[in-house]
Coordinates of C-alpha atoms in Angstrom, one line a residue:
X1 CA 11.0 -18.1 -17.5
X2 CA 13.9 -18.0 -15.1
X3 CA 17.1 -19.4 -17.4
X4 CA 20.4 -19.9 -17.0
X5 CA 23.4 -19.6 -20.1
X6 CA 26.7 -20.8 -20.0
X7 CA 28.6 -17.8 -21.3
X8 CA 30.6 -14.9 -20.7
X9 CA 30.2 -11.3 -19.2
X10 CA 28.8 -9.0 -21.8
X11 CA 27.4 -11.6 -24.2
X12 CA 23.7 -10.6 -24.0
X13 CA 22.6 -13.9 -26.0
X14 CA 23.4 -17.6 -25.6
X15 CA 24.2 -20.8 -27.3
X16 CA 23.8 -22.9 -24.7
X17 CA 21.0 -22.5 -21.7
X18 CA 18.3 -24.5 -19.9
X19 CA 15.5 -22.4 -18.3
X20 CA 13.2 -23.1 -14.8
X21 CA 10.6 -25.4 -17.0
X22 CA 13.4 -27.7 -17.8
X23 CA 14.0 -26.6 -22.0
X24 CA 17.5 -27.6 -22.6
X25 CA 19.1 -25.6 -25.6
X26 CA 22.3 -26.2 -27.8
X27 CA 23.5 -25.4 -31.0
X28 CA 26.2 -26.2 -33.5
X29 CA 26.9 -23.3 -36.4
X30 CA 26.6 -24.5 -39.8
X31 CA 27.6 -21.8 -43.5
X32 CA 24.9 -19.4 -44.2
X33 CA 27.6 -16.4 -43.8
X34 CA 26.0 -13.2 -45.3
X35 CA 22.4 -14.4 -44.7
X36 CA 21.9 -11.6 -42.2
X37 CA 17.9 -10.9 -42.7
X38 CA 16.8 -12.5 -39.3
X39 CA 17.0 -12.6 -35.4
X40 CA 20.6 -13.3 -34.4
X41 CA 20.6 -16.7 -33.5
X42 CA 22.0 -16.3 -30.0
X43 CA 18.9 -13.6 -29.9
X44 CA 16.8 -16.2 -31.0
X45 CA 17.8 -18.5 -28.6
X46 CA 17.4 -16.7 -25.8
X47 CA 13.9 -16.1 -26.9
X48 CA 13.4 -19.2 -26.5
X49 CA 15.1 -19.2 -23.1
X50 CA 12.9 -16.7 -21.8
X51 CA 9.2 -17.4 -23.6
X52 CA 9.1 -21.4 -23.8
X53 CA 9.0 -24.2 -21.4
X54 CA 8.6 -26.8 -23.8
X55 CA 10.1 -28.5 -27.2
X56 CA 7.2 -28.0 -28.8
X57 CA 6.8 -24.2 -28.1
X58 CA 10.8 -23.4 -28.6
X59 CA 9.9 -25.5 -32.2
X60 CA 6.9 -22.9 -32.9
X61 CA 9.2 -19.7 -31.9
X62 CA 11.9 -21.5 -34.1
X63 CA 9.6 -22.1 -37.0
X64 CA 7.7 -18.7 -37.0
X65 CA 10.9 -16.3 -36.2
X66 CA 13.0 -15.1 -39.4
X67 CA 16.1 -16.9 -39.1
X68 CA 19.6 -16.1 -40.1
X69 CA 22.5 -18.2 -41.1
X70 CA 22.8 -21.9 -41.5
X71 CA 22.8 -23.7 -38.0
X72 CA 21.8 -27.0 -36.0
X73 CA 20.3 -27.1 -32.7
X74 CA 19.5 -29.8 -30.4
X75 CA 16.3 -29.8 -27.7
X76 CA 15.2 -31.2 -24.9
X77 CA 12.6 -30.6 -22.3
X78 CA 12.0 -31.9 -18.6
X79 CA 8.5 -34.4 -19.9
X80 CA 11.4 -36.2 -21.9
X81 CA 10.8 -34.8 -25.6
X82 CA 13.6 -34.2 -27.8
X83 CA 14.3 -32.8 -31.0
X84 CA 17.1 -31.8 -33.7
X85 CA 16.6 -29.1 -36.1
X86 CA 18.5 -28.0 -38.9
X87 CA 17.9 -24.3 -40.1
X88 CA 18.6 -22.1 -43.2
X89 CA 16.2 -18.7 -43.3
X90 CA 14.3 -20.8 -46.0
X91 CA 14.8 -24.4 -44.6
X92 CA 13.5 -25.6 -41.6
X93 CA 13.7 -29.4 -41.0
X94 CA 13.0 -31.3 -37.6
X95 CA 14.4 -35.1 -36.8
X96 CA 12.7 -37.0 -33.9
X97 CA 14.6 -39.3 -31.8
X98 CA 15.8 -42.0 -33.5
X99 CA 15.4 -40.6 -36.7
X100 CA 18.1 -41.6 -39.5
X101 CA 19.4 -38.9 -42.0
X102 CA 21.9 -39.3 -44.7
X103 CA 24.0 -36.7 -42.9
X104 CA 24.1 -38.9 -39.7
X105 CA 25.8 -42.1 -38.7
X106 CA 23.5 -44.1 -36.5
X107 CA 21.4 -42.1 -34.8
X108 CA 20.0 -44.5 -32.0
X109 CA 17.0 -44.6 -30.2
X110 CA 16.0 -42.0 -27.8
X111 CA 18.4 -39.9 -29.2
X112 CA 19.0 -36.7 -31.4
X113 CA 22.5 -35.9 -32.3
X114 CA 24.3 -33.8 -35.1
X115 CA 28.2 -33.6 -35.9
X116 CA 30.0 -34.7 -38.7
X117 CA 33.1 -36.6 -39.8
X118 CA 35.1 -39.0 -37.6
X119 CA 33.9 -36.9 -35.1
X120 CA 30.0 -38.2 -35.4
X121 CA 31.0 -41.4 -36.0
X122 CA 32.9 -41.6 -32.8
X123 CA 30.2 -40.2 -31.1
X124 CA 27.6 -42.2 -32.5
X125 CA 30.0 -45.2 -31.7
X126 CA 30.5 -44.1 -28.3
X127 CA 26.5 -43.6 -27.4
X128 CA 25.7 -46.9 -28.6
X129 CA 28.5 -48.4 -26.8
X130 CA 26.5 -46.6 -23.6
X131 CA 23.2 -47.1 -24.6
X132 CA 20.5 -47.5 -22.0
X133 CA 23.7 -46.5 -19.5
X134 CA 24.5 -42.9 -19.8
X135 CA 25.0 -40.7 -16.9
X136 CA 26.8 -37.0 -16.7
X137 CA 29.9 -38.8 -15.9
X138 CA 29.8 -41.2 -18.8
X139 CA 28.9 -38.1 -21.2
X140 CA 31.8 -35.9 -19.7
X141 CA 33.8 -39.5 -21.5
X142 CA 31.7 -39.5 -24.1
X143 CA 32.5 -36.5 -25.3
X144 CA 35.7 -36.3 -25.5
X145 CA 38.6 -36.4 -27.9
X146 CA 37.5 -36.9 -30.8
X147 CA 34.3 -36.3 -30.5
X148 CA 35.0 -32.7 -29.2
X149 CA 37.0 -30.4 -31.8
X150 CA 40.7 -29.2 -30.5
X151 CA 38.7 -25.6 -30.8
X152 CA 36.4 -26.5 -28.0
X153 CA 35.4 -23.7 -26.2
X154 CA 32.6 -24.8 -23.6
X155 CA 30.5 -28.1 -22.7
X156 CA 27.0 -28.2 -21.0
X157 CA 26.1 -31.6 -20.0
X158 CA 22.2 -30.5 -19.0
X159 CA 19.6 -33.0 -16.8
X160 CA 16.1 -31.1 -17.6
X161 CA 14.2 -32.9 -15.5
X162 CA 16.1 -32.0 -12.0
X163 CA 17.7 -28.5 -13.0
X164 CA 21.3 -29.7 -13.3
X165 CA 24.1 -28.7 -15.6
X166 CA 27.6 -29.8 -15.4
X167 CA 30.0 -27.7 -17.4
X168 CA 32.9 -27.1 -18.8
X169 CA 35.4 -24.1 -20.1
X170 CA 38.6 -24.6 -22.2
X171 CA 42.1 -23.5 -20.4
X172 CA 44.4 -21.4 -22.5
X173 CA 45.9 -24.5 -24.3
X174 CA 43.5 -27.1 -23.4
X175 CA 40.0 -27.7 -24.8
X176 CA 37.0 -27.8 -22.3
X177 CA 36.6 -31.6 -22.3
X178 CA 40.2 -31.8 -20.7
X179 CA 38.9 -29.5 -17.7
X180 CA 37.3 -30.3 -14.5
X181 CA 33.4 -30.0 -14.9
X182 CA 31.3 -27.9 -12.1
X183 CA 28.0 -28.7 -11.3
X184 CA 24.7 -26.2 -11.2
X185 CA 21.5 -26.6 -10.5
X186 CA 19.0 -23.8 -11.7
X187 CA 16.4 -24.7 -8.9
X188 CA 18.6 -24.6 -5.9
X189 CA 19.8 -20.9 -7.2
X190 CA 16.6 -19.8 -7.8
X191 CA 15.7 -20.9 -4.3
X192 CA 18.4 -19.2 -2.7
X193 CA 18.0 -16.0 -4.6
X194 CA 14.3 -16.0 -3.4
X195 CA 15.1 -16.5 0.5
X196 CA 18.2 -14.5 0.6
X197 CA 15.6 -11.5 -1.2
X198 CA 12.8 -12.1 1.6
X199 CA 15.5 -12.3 4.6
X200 CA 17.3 -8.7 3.0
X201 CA 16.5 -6.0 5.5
X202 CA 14.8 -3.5 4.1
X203 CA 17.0 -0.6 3.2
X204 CA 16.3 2.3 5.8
X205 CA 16.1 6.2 3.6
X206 CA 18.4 9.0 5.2
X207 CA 14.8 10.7 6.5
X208 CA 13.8 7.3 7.6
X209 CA 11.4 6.4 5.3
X210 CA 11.5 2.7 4.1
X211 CA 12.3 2.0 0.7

């Protein structure tokens, strides 16, 4: 599937991305350093970028590749399904929306979230607080100081079901949730890639010959 990552030049993987079917990807790194005997998880998840176009099938690819590491990703998908999934190369454990873990603050409905500390309180705070409300510009509030870490490096704000992503890059002493967001959408890209390829000339060979 056509994706798009929100990354940088010369990293071949990604940690964040939402493909042409509408699968929404993110992660959050956990321990698990020396636990090496796996796909690289940005590998991994651009695997998923590339071969599924639902939760369910990114969860299948997830479940049946060796994994390294300890990490937590978060799922989404443009028919509404979500899913959190925390991952060891031994452990694999899926929460539905809504689903409460001892780990957690509230998790409320319709919603699959991981963090910790004050930091997933105040988020968990914060999305209840918004509940039943939340657009991309109450999430670019939402996640905020303190919900986002003074390390932040990027924020992807993803809408599966129309191809849109609004995000965000730290400045060199500011973290990304204190910079302006831009907005993509993967569709209208792809659609302008595929008429500006038809209206290209067609490149004319020194003997003349078309290529």
């Amino acid at each position: 599937h056509p994706w798009m990552s929100l990354g940088y030049a010369g990293f071949l993987g990604t940690v964040t991305a939402m493909n042409a079917r509408g699968l929404a990807i993110g992660e959050m790194g956990g321990g698990g350093e020396g636990a090496w005997d796996g796909m690289p998880m940005n590998v991994l998840l651009r695997e998923l970028a590339e071969k599924a176009g639902t939760v369910a099938e990114a969860l299948e690819i997830l479940r049946e590749t060796p994994r390294t590491c300890e990490y937590y990703y978060v799922l989404s998908d443009a028919g509404g399904q979500l899913a959190g999934i925390y991952a060891t190369p031994s452990i694999f454990q899926v929460l539905a929306p809504g689903q409460q873990d001892p780990r957690l603050p509230t998790v409320h409905p319709d919603t699959v979230m991981f963090s910790s500390g004050g930091r997933a309180r105040a988020l968990s705070q914060r999305l209840g607080e918004h509940f039943g409300t939340i657009t991309p510009e109450t999430m670019v509030a939402i996640i905020k100081r303190p919900v986002a870490m003074r390390s932040n490096l990027h924020n992807a704000i993803f809408m599966p079901e129309t191809g849109e992503m609004w995000f965000a890059d730290a400045g060199r002493k500011t973290p990304a949730c204190d910079e302006p967001y831009t907005r993509i959408n993967l569709h209208a890209v792809l659609a302008r890639y595929a008429r500006d390829q038809q209206g290209s000339p067609e490149k004319q060979a020194p003997n003349g010959a078309r290529e």
